[in-house]
XYZ file of C-alpha atoms in Angstrom:
664
model
C -34.389 -27.537 -43.316
C -37.093 -28.007 -41.690
C -39.066 -24.971 -42.044
C -39.686 -22.927 -39.425
C -43.555 -21.966 -39.839
C -45.713 -24.666 -40.343
C -48.879 -24.988 -40.283
C -52.153 -28.078 -39.242
C -55.060 -27.523 -41.708
C -57.964 -28.445 -38.726
C -61.086 -28.588 -42.571
C -62.291 -31.770 -41.115
C -64.834 -33.566 -38.205
C -66.575 -30.541 -37.522
C -70.074 -30.224 -35.551
C -72.165 -28.299 -37.267
C -75.232 -26.945 -35.222
C -78.177 -25.503 -36.547
C -80.480 -22.580 -35.294
C -83.259 -25.690 -34.539
C -80.594 -27.376 -31.866
C -80.109 -30.333 -34.736
C -76.936 -31.060 -35.293
C -74.460 -32.690 -38.451
C -70.644 -33.750 -38.826
C -69.253 -31.400 -41.822
C -66.363 -30.899 -43.230
C -64.586 -26.879 -44.376
C -65.098 -24.519 -46.557
C -68.606 -25.521 -45.584
C -71.965 -21.842 -45.537
C -74.961 -22.880 -44.108
C -77.171 -21.156 -46.666
C -75.317 -23.336 -50.276
C -78.951 -23.973 -50.637
C -81.494 -21.422 -49.228
C -79.650 -19.042 -50.385
C -79.393 -19.022 -53.905
C -83.562 -19.983 -54.825
C -85.389 -16.423 -54.479
C -88.023 -15.322 -51.678
C -85.277 -13.076 -49.870
C -85.438 -16.181 -47.295
C -82.235 -17.607 -46.908
C -81.414 -18.255 -42.830
C -79.506 -15.023 -41.212
C -79.044 -15.806 -38.195
C -76.270 -17.348 -35.201
C -75.346 -21.362 -35.869
C -72.051 -23.502 -34.241
C -68.722 -24.841 -35.147
C -67.090 -27.624 -33.423
C -63.981 -29.582 -33.641
C -62.046 -31.793 -31.248
C -58.155 -31.584 -31.961
C -55.643 -32.317 -30.531
C -52.826 -31.124 -28.901
C -50.119 -29.716 -32.205
C -46.176 -30.128 -31.717
C -44.463 -28.092 -31.232
C -41.676 -26.331 -29.003
C -40.927 -24.891 -25.730
C -39.487 -21.945 -27.803
C -43.184 -21.577 -30.406
C -46.115 -20.572 -30.625
C -49.264 -21.657 -31.135
C -52.196 -19.509 -33.218
C -54.944 -20.922 -34.245
C -55.892 -19.323 -38.292
C -59.224 -18.013 -39.718
C -58.885 -16.574 -43.184
C -63.302 -15.809 -43.491
C -65.613 -16.306 -41.106
C -69.102 -14.722 -42.105
C -70.526 -12.305 -40.799
C -69.101 -12.534 -37.349
C -67.587 -15.295 -34.679
C -67.085 -15.782 -31.338
C -64.208 -18.408 -30.721
C -63.986 -20.035 -27.538
C -61.109 -22.684 -27.086
C -62.139 -25.261 -24.072
C -64.658 -22.852 -23.162
C -62.417 -19.453 -22.915
C -63.907 -16.908 -24.864
C -60.344 -15.508 -27.833
C -62.094 -13.224 -29.777
C -64.921 -11.731 -31.465
C -64.494 -10.151 -34.691
C -66.612 -7.991 -37.221
C -65.377 -9.219 -40.375
C -66.788 -12.138 -42.118
C -64.374 -12.550 -45.297
C -60.914 -11.236 -44.174
C -58.183 -12.986 -41.649
C -58.408 -13.310 -37.887
C -56.123 -15.251 -35.351
C -56.025 -15.736 -32.365
C -52.950 -17.373 -29.664
C -53.711 -20.142 -27.945
C -51.051 -21.284 -27.233
C -51.450 -20.930 -23.204
C -54.773 -22.761 -23.300
C -53.761 -25.837 -25.455
C -54.442 -29.415 -24.058
C -54.019 -32.495 -24.849
C -57.432 -32.937 -26.711
C -58.616 -29.462 -27.388
C -62.318 -28.044 -28.314
C -62.196 -25.138 -30.921
C -65.958 -23.504 -30.770
C -66.528 -20.667 -33.139
C -70.394 -19.191 -32.720
C -70.982 -17.266 -36.069
C -73.516 -15.502 -36.702
C -75.113 -13.319 -40.118
C -78.094 -11.999 -38.911
C -79.460 -8.541 -39.263
C -77.714 -5.506 -37.552
C -76.659 -2.260 -37.735
C -72.781 -2.678 -36.935
C -71.779 -4.575 -39.330
C -71.202 -4.615 -43.406
C -73.252 -5.175 -45.783
C -76.419 -5.063 -45.305
C -78.531 -4.542 -47.741
C -76.631 -6.042 -51.060
C -77.375 -7.679 -54.300
C -75.916 -10.454 -53.649
C -76.254 -13.655 -50.824
C -74.798 -13.059 -46.842
C -73.901 -16.230 -46.422
C -72.802 -17.522 -42.778
C -69.924 -20.232 -41.903
C -66.895 -21.123 -41.588
C -66.129 -20.519 -45.085
C -62.596 -20.691 -45.844
C -59.260 -22.724 -44.251
C -58.911 -22.683 -40.603
C -55.376 -24.019 -38.984
C -52.797 -24.195 -36.642
C -50.341 -21.651 -37.689
C -47.161 -22.623 -35.578
C -44.312 -20.142 -35.152
C -41.207 -18.983 -32.985
C -42.381 -17.042 -30.212
C -39.776 -14.651 -30.954
C -41.970 -13.499 -34.560
C -42.779 -10.890 -36.741
C -46.022 -9.761 -35.226
C -49.459 -11.131 -36.405
C -51.439 -9.665 -33.787
C -51.677 -6.689 -35.771
C -55.780 -6.864 -38.626
C -54.610 -9.915 -39.040
C -51.878 -8.982 -41.749
C -48.179 -10.764 -41.643
C -45.944 -8.592 -40.098
C -44.173 -7.650 -43.184
C -44.861 -4.509 -45.652
C -43.062 -3.857 -49.462
C -44.152 -0.927 -51.489
C -41.607 -0.204 -54.381
C -40.813 2.221 -56.898
C -38.526 3.143 -59.783
C -35.674 5.627 -60.465
C -34.582 5.289 -63.962
C -33.734 1.669 -64.862
C -33.472 1.029 -61.102
C -36.749 -0.333 -58.866
C -36.757 1.126 -54.680
C -38.028 -0.695 -52.493
C -39.252 0.178 -48.547
C -39.518 -2.413 -46.506
C -40.515 -2.739 -43.214
C -40.797 -5.244 -40.126
C -42.950 -5.403 -37.114
C -42.185 -7.583 -34.347
C -44.541 -9.437 -31.766
C -44.439 -8.918 -27.888
C -41.763 -11.826 -27.634
C -39.030 -9.388 -29.347
C -40.501 -5.692 -28.519
C -37.870 -3.997 -27.132
C -35.132 -6.267 -27.728
C -31.971 -4.246 -29.400
C -30.525 -7.278 -29.841
C -32.194 -7.883 -32.939
C -31.913 -7.608 -36.764
C -33.539 -8.392 -39.115
C -32.192 -9.475 -42.531
C -34.035 -8.077 -45.693
C -33.186 -10.411 -49.263
C -34.574 -10.063 -52.554
C -34.795 -12.822 -55.358
C -35.370 -13.245 -58.642
C -37.708 -15.587 -59.872
C -35.077 -17.894 -60.056
C -33.757 -18.253 -57.024
C -30.983 -15.120 -56.885
C -30.459 -12.084 -53.955
C -30.712 -9.550 -56.312
C -30.723 -7.248 -53.305
C -30.156 -7.391 -49.391
C -30.600 -5.208 -46.423
C -30.092 -5.256 -42.784
C -32.506 -3.396 -40.029
C -32.011 -2.701 -36.582
C -34.656 -2.127 -34.517
C -36.954 1.892 -34.395
C -39.380 2.123 -31.953
C -41.979 4.596 -31.331
C -40.647 5.091 -28.144
C -38.020 6.730 -29.399
C -40.114 8.866 -32.160
C -40.406 6.615 -34.958
C -43.671 7.242 -37.007
C -45.292 4.066 -37.438
C -47.183 3.760 -41.052
C -50.533 0.958 -39.684
C -50.090 2.464 -35.444
C -48.648 -0.929 -34.581
C -47.000 -0.349 -31.775
C -44.587 -2.746 -32.233
C -40.884 -1.654 -32.437
C -40.603 -1.713 -37.014
C -37.157 -2.518 -38.664
C -36.934 -0.601 -41.613
C -34.847 -1.038 -44.747
C -34.242 0.528 -48.093
C -33.711 -1.868 -50.666
C -32.160 -1.178 -54.562
C -32.750 -3.272 -57.157
C -30.487 -2.406 -60.625
C -32.282 -2.778 -63.584
C -34.551 -3.708 -62.605
C -37.225 -6.291 -63.701
C -40.888 -4.649 -63.703
C -44.125 -5.935 -63.315
C -46.443 -5.276 -66.191
C -49.794 -6.652 -65.969
C -51.251 -9.524 -68.503
C -48.031 -8.913 -70.767
C -45.421 -9.784 -68.433
C -46.530 -10.143 -64.785
C -43.220 -9.962 -63.186
C -42.601 -10.599 -58.865
C -39.292 -10.874 -56.883
C -39.495 -12.858 -53.615
C -38.341 -10.300 -50.103
C -37.206 -12.975 -47.765
C -37.466 -11.394 -44.935
C -35.216 -12.768 -40.986
C -35.472 -12.363 -38.043
C -32.005 -13.020 -36.710
C -30.739 -12.363 -33.117
C -26.901 -13.059 -33.494
C -26.517 -15.469 -36.916
C -29.461 -17.894 -34.598
C -32.651 -17.099 -37.267
C -35.095 -16.853 -35.157
C -38.293 -16.232 -37.595
C -38.161 -16.033 -41.041
C -41.807 -14.945 -43.366
C -41.126 -14.307 -47.364
C -43.557 -11.959 -49.314
C -44.049 -12.279 -53.013
C -43.523 -8.575 -54.173
C -43.313 -6.430 -57.672
C -41.919 -3.241 -58.996
C -43.703 -1.108 -60.956
C -44.939 2.451 -61.335
C -49.134 3.607 -62.455
C -50.777 6.868 -63.028
C -54.077 8.223 -64.273
C -55.379 10.797 -66.221
C -58.249 12.531 -66.893
C -57.491 12.486 -70.610
C -55.457 9.988 -71.726
C -56.640 7.052 -68.707
C -54.903 4.228 -66.852
C -50.972 4.960 -67.204
C -48.716 0.587 -66.181
C -45.000 1.424 -65.720
C -45.644 5.320 -67.718
C -47.744 2.584 -70.731
C -51.415 3.380 -71.863
C -52.657 0.799 -70.067
C -56.577 0.974 -70.721
C -58.430 -1.292 -67.675
C -60.509 -3.166 -69.867
C -62.546 -6.182 -67.434
C -64.965 -7.657 -65.190
C -66.401 -7.671 -62.454
C -66.234 -10.926 -59.704
C -68.593 -12.478 -56.454
C -66.969 -15.722 -55.030
C -69.220 -18.394 -55.636
C -70.919 -21.276 -57.698
C -73.979 -22.322 -57.507
C -75.116 -25.787 -55.047
C -71.721 -24.423 -53.380
C -72.742 -20.754 -52.606
C -69.215 -18.385 -51.179
C -67.075 -22.408 -49.233
C -65.220 -22.102 -53.160
C -61.911 -24.709 -53.460
C -59.064 -23.395 -54.326
C -59.248 -25.448 -57.818
C -62.509 -23.369 -58.362
C -60.571 -20.619 -57.640
C -58.047 -21.183 -61.082
C -60.708 -21.943 -62.478
C -61.903 -18.079 -62.459
C -59.579 -16.606 -63.415
C -58.993 -19.243 -66.367
C -62.407 -17.943 -68.013
C -61.127 -14.208 -66.929
C -57.703 -14.662 -68.629
C -60.116 -16.511 -71.533
C -61.030 -13.592 -72.373
C -58.298 -11.262 -73.420
C -59.156 -8.848 -70.029
C -56.385 -7.213 -67.694
C -57.644 -6.188 -64.461
C -60.483 -7.181 -62.134
C -62.849 -5.572 -59.030
C -62.893 -8.217 -56.760
C -66.354 -7.137 -56.120
C -67.753 -6.414 -53.165
C -65.364 -7.455 -50.280
C -61.963 -9.133 -49.615
C -61.671 -11.843 -51.666
C -59.095 -14.825 -50.449
C -55.657 -14.954 -50.173
C -55.288 -17.442 -53.271
C -56.767 -15.466 -55.396
C -55.417 -12.195 -54.639
C -51.973 -13.932 -55.156
C -53.979 -15.682 -58.471
C -53.440 -11.836 -59.630
C -50.204 -11.401 -58.518
C -49.417 -13.926 -61.303
C -51.438 -13.688 -64.153
C -51.102 -9.565 -64.192
C -54.469 -8.664 -63.467
C -54.741 -5.059 -61.840
C -57.102 -5.105 -58.735
C -59.853 -2.964 -57.338
C -60.152 -4.195 -53.787
C -62.707 -2.531 -51.812
C -64.731 -2.955 -48.466
C -68.228 -4.230 -48.236
C -69.840 0.044 -47.293
C -72.704 -0.594 -49.444
C -75.620 0.530 -50.783
C -76.745 2.158 -47.151
C -75.850 3.889 -45.064
C -75.505 2.817 -41.559
C -73.861 5.381 -38.151
C -73.254 2.605 -36.039
C -71.113 0.674 -38.583
C -69.384 3.739 -38.966
C -65.879 2.270 -36.130
C -66.787 -1.448 -38.748
C -66.276 0.065 -41.527
C -63.098 1.321 -40.629
C -62.016 -1.504 -38.783
C -62.617 -3.050 -42.773
C -60.346 -0.862 -44.352
C -57.696 -1.600 -41.917
C -57.547 -5.199 -42.379
C -58.233 -4.775 -46.097
C -54.536 -3.209 -46.518
C -52.740 -4.263 -43.590
C -54.143 -8.170 -45.045
C -53.081 -6.984 -49.256
C -50.595 -3.936 -48.533
C -48.192 -6.591 -50.153
C -50.324 -7.623 -53.368
C -48.682 -5.014 -56.848
C -51.943 -6.446 -58.857
C -54.430 -3.745 -56.297
C -53.687 -0.904 -57.262
C -56.654 1.240 -55.822
C -58.734 0.693 -52.206
C -62.713 1.032 -53.030
C -64.440 2.952 -50.308
C -67.806 2.670 -50.310
C -70.625 0.889 -53.415
C -73.459 2.302 -54.225
C -72.962 4.553 -50.977
C -77.257 6.721 -52.090
C -79.066 4.228 -52.249
C -79.984 5.854 -48.843
C -80.859 8.942 -48.413
C -80.677 9.036 -44.732
C -78.002 10.319 -42.229
C -76.239 12.325 -44.979
C -74.407 13.997 -43.011
C -72.882 11.849 -40.984
C -72.209 9.908 -44.104
C -70.624 12.347 -45.810
C -68.331 12.382 -42.658
C -67.584 8.846 -43.390
C -66.097 9.071 -46.219
C -63.850 11.975 -45.902
C -62.305 10.107 -42.770
C -62.255 7.277 -44.495
C -59.834 9.009 -47.507
C -57.799 10.218 -44.315
C -57.421 6.764 -43.548
C -56.212 5.056 -47.241
C -54.287 7.858 -48.081
C -52.239 8.088 -43.855
C -52.136 3.935 -44.600
C -51.039 3.465 -48.089
C -49.953 7.062 -49.978
C -48.673 4.640 -52.682
C -52.590 3.813 -54.185
C -55.265 5.678 -55.221
C -59.056 4.906 -54.158
C -61.513 5.049 -55.551
C -65.726 4.449 -55.410
C -68.390 2.839 -57.211
C -71.785 5.921 -57.369
C -74.893 4.603 -58.146
C -76.835 5.311 -61.300
C -79.374 7.476 -60.396
C -76.060 9.677 -57.543
C -75.924 12.643 -59.963
C -72.838 13.879 -60.475
C -72.439 17.068 -58.595
C -73.155 15.004 -55.244
C -70.433 16.005 -52.973
C -70.089 11.871 -51.765
C -67.978 11.944 -55.899
C -65.655 14.629 -54.792
C -64.278 12.516 -52.652
C -61.769 9.544 -53.991
C -58.625 10.417 -55.818
C -61.396 8.750 -59.175
C -64.108 8.243 -59.154
C -66.647 5.531 -61.146
C -70.557 4.499 -61.609
C -71.947 1.854 -61.982
C -74.684 2.287 -64.980
C -76.387 0.700 -66.204
C -78.516 2.377 -69.114
C -80.208 0.115 -71.820
C -81.101 -1.938 -69.622
C -82.610 -0.635 -66.035
C -84.121 2.565 -68.194
C -83.857 2.631 -72.642
C -81.549 4.905 -74.630
C -77.726 3.273 -74.678
C -76.620 6.004 -76.128
C -77.264 7.851 -72.907
C -74.464 6.144 -72.293
C -71.912 7.830 -74.596
C -74.255 11.829 -73.271
C -72.955 10.791 -70.008
C -68.901 10.491 -70.106
C -69.492 13.591 -72.625
C -70.341 15.188 -69.998
C -69.236 14.076 -66.811
C -66.224 14.044 -69.160
C -66.570 17.876 -70.120
C -68.178 19.430 -67.102
C -65.104 16.928 -64.840
C -62.235 17.274 -67.203
C -59.506 16.800 -64.331
C -61.191 14.168 -62.542
C -60.401 10.607 -63.392
C -63.749 8.441 -64.455
C -63.716 5.041 -64.825
C -67.732 2.324 -64.884
C -67.623 0.743 -62.183
C -70.376 -1.497 -63.398
C -71.976 -2.266 -67.193
C -74.444 -4.854 -68.181
C -77.536 -6.654 -68.749
C -79.443 -9.794 -68.560
C -78.855 -12.644 -70.001
C -80.329 -16.662 -69.813
C -78.587 -18.858 -72.299
C -82.174 -20.477 -72.603
C -84.178 -17.914 -73.910
C -84.014 -16.431 -77.158
C -85.023 -13.748 -79.616
C -84.746 -11.929 -83.358
C -86.184 -9.126 -82.599
C -84.474 -9.001 -79.164
C -85.417 -6.026 -76.846
C -84.540 -4.669 -73.546
C -86.437 -6.412 -70.551
C -85.849 -9.313 -72.934
C -83.734 -11.377 -70.742
C -82.494 -13.021 -73.922
C -79.050 -14.390 -75.288
C -78.974 -12.239 -77.536
C -79.883 -9.148 -76.339
C -77.707 -9.302 -73.163
C -74.997 -9.831 -76.905
C -76.287 -6.958 -77.958
C -75.383 -4.330 -75.026
C -71.778 -5.633 -75.013
C -71.145 -4.745 -78.671
C -72.791 -1.256 -78.546
C -70.741 -0.806 -74.454
C -67.912 -2.387 -76.473
C -68.001 0.375 -79.456
C -69.218 3.539 -76.934
C -66.062 3.101 -74.825
C -63.601 2.814 -77.420
C -65.439 6.230 -78.690
C -64.273 7.135 -74.779
C -61.088 6.465 -73.989
C -60.293 8.430 -71.172
C -62.046 6.159 -69.629
C -59.574 4.347 -66.805
C -60.574 2.315 -66.082
C -63.997 -0.255 -67.502
C -65.438 -3.540 -65.879
C -68.430 -5.699 -66.256
C -70.844 -6.838 -64.324
C -70.624 -9.073 -63.949
C -68.607 -12.183 -65.177
C -70.090 -14.994 -63.894
C -74.078 -14.636 -62.673
C -74.513 -15.079 -59.041
C -76.391 -15.460 -56.044
C -78.115 -12.748 -54.817
C -81.578 -14.758 -52.801
C -83.670 -11.422 -53.678
C -84.291 -11.769 -56.826
C -86.989 -12.880 -59.521
C -86.265 -12.617 -62.404
C -85.604 -14.655 -65.876
C -87.946 -17.814 -65.055
C -84.840 -18.715 -61.794
C -85.844 -16.240 -59.025
C -82.447 -15.989 -56.652
C -79.999 -15.253 -58.660
C -78.455 -12.592 -60.611
C -78.080 -13.300 -64.534
C -75.414 -10.902 -65.982
C -72.839 -12.571 -65.470
C -71.571 -13.941 -68.986
C -71.061 -17.163 -68.323
C -72.969 -19.110 -65.415
C -73.464 -19.860 -61.774
C -72.127 -23.042 -62.545
C -69.285 -22.000 -64.520
C -71.207 -24.912 -67.932
C -71.813 -21.902 -70.393
C -70.250 -18.758 -71.741
C -72.993 -16.972 -72.577
C -72.691 -15.623 -75.902
C -71.535 -12.433 -74.891
C -68.627 -13.474 -73.125
C -67.670 -13.919 -76.939
C -68.266 -10.855 -78.081
C -64.793 -9.299 -75.104
C -63.076 -12.068 -76.282
C -63.052 -11.022 -79.682
C -61.820 -7.707 -78.485
C -60.064 -7.877 -76.366
C -58.244 -11.680 -76.185
C -54.730 -12.491 -78.795
C -55.833 -16.165 -78.324
C -57.420 -16.681 -83.166
C -60.621 -18.278 -82.898
C -63.451 -17.599 -84.387
C -67.482 -17.949 -82.311
C -71.078 -18.737 -84.006
C -73.418 -17.059 -81.712
C -77.246 -18.433 -81.731
C -75.953 -22.265 -81.176
C -78.723 -22.736 -78.193
C -82.220 -20.690 -81.145
C -82.597 -23.905 -82.837
C -86.309 -23.052 -83.698
C -86.945 -20.075 -85.708
C -89.235 -18.670 -86.725
C -89.331 -16.370 -90.561
C -87.919 -16.285 -94.192
C -84.294 -15.297 -92.991
C -83.173 -14.916 -90.443
C -79.810 -12.897 -88.725
C -76.315 -15.102 -87.922
C -73.709 -12.957 -86.184
C -69.965 -14.484 -85.408
C -67.592 -13.099 -83.347
C -63.914 -13.387 -83.795
C -60.688 -11.351 -83.700
C -60.353 -12.260 -86.929
C -60.147 -9.491 -90.124
C -62.302 -11.514 -92.189
C -64.970 -14.196 -91.681
C -67.041 -16.895 -94.422
C -70.349 -18.218 -93.645
C -71.569 -21.462 -94.581
C -74.909 -23.107 -95.108
C -75.770 -26.938 -95.946
C -72.160 -26.941 -97.196
C -72.532 -23.421 -99.585
C -70.459 -20.403 -99.075
C -73.148 -17.327 -97.810
C -70.878 -14.845 -97.764
C -67.375 -13.329 -96.773
C -67.159 -10.656 -94.665
C -64.617 -8.715 -93.876
C -64.638 -6.445 -90.919
C -63.480 -6.225 -86.867
C -64.731 -8.752 -83.810
C -68.886 -8.732 -84.736
C -69.701 -9.728 -88.074
C -73.360 -10.330 -88.652
C -74.520 -12.151 -91.722
C -78.847 -12.140 -93.458
C -80.116 -15.819 -93.797
C -82.422 -16.842 -95.685
C -83.670 -20.546 -93.876
C -83.949 -23.411 -94.832
C -85.866 -25.937 -92.926
C -82.915 -27.181 -91.744
C -79.622 -25.412 -91.785
C -76.238 -26.434 -91.082
C -74.586 -23.335 -90.390
C -70.088 -23.357 -90.792
C -68.049 -19.680 -90.265
C -64.851 -20.328 -91.198
C -61.513 -18.077 -91.124
C -58.066 -19.682 -92.832
C -58.084 -23.051 -90.130
C -60.611 -21.623 -87.528
C -64.330 -22.641 -87.880
C -67.340 -23.013 -85.544
C -70.452 -24.536 -86.918
C -74.008 -25.355 -85.849
C -77.504 -26.337 -86.991
C -80.110 -24.318 -87.123
C -83.817 -25.402 -88.020
C -86.887 -23.545 -89.771
C -90.475 -23.600 -87.547
C -93.769 -22.162 -88.419
C -94.465 -20.781 -84.981
C -91.839 -19.790 -81.860
C -90.668 -21.411 -79.317
C -93.123 -20.965 -76.165
C -89.886 -22.125 -74.213
C -87.455 -19.013 -75.478
C -90.179 -16.552 -73.926
C -88.653 -15.329 -69.966
C -92.584 -16.746 -68.453
C -91.537 -14.638 -64.538
C -89.780 -11.876 -63.696
C -88.301 -8.216 -65.387
C -85.676 -6.014 -65.180
C -86.109 -4.079 -63.075
C -83.336 -3.417 -60.524
C -82.836 -5.193 -57.132
C -83.500 -2.483 -54.654
C-alpha cells in the first residue's frame, strides 16, 4: 500500500554564497562556522549568507499539495520560491514549513537567506556556546493530500496525545487538528487507532469535528477544527524510563465517508510522574532519582551540522554511563534525538534559548520559540519539563520586564500543557531569594562551587540551606562541572589546573554529595561532551568548553566518564585511571580505579600490591619503579596501563594558557 504522505529530501547540490559574494557548492547539513566558530577569538562570522538550489517539480496529483519543510536553520531564515518571498522564520532550532503548491514550475529555484547576525530580537544572543549559522538540518518536500491534518501551525504534527493512568489502565486524550482544506467540513471524521509494539490494535475511537465557532476551547489557540477522543487502554504497558521504555503507536486517519484522505502516526507513551520536595522525582509512582547529563549538539570540525549517526553515537555514550535523564540545552534539539530519548527511556528537560540577558525587544520571540517547542514536542513521553530560561540574571538590566516576561511564559506553558511542569536554571550568583526563582513549578541551579570558586563543601551548604529555607520547593542541580583536559595531569590536582585528575576528583565529590542530599529532583553534569564556545580561551585550546566527560570529537572518554559509569551503570567493568599520566615524579604515586564491582585488586609488574573492597572509587598508593606495568583485576574483568618514574615533571602536563575563570 502506498503511503498517503511522502517526502523528497533536498540535501544535495546547493549553491552557497558567502558574505564576500564568493560562491561554492555545498551539501546539507551545512554551517559556515564549522571552523571559525571553534577556534577562539570570539570572531566567528555572524551575518547573512545565501543558499540556492534548483529543483525539478516533484510528482504529485491534483488532489495533493506540496510543502517545503526545514528542520533547522540558524538563526533567522527568509525563504524565496521562484523569486517570491514565502516566509521569514526567527528560531534557529525548530521545524518550519511553507506551502509552495501554487508556486511550482517545472524547474524551481529555492533561495534561503540565512542570518545569524547580532541583534536584540532573536534568542540567543549572549551565551557560552557558538551560534552556528546555516541550514544545518534536513530540508525536504512534504507531499500531502489537499485535505490533511494541520501543517501550518507552529511546525506541529497536527495530532497531539497526552496520557494518564488510573489503576492498571491507561487513558489517552487525543486531539487532531485539520487544515484549511477541511475546516468546517462536517462530513469528515477522524479515526484513532492505538497499536502496541507488536502492531496489535489495543484501543480505538472515532471523533467528529468540534469547531471553535461551536464554543470549543482550543488548547493551542489553533484556528483549525479539532477532533477529540479518549482512548482507554486496559492493563496498559507503561513507559518506564530506561528500565522499560515501552511506546505505543497512535494512528490518526482523516476520513471522508469510508475513504482515508490523510493519515498521521505518532509514537507515544503512557506514564505518570511527580516531584516531591523531600523525596525527589517519581516515575509511575516509584522513586526514580533523575541523574544525568546535559548535551550540546555540535561536533569537532562539523559544528551543528551533524548526522543521524552522530546523534546515535551521542546517545550510546550517554547510555554507557547509565544516565537516566538528559537536559537538552539550551534550545530545541533535532526531532530525531527526542525520538531516541523516547526509545531508550531518557527523561528529558527541554528548553528554549531564553538565556543570559533579557532583551525587551525579544519578548515575542520567547513566546514564539516556546510555542514551537511545546507544539512540536508535545507527544514525546520522554519530556517531563519545559525550561523557561537559563541564567537570565547574569544581566541585571530590565529586571521588571524580565520578571513580567517569565510570568507570561509560565502562564503560556501551563495553558498549552498542564500535564508537565516548568523549570528554570538559575545562575550561581542568583541568590535563592530572587523573585525569578519562585515563578516556575520547580527550580534548579547552575553551580560550579569547587571550580569557579574554591570550596567543594559549599555545595553541601547550599543544598542544606535551600532545602531548609524552602522546604516545599523542589530543588535540582541543572549544571555542575569542571574543566578537564586529557593531556594535562598532576599528582596534586587543584582547582583551576584543567587536569584530568582534578576533573575526576571534582566529580567524585559531587556524586557523594548528591547521595547525601537525596531530595534533589534532578542533577545534570555540565557537560556530557566538550563543545565550542568561541569566546573562551582556556586549557591551552581556545574556542572550547572542556567540561565534557568526553572530548569534542567523541574519541576520548576522560577518567571522569568512568566515575559516572561506576555509580550509574550495571554493566560490569573496571577502569584504571591515569593512563595518559605516563610520566610521574616522586617515590610513590596514587593510582585510582573506578568500578561498579565491590572488590578490586591492583598488580604492579605482576606482583599483587593490594586488594580493596568498597564502592565506585578505589584509591591505591603505589611505590614507583622505573617502569610500572599496572593491572587492575576484579573477577574476570581487567584493565591495564604502563607508567614511568621520571626525575622531572613533564612540562607538557601543565596548562600554558588560560585560567578557570568563567566566560562572562
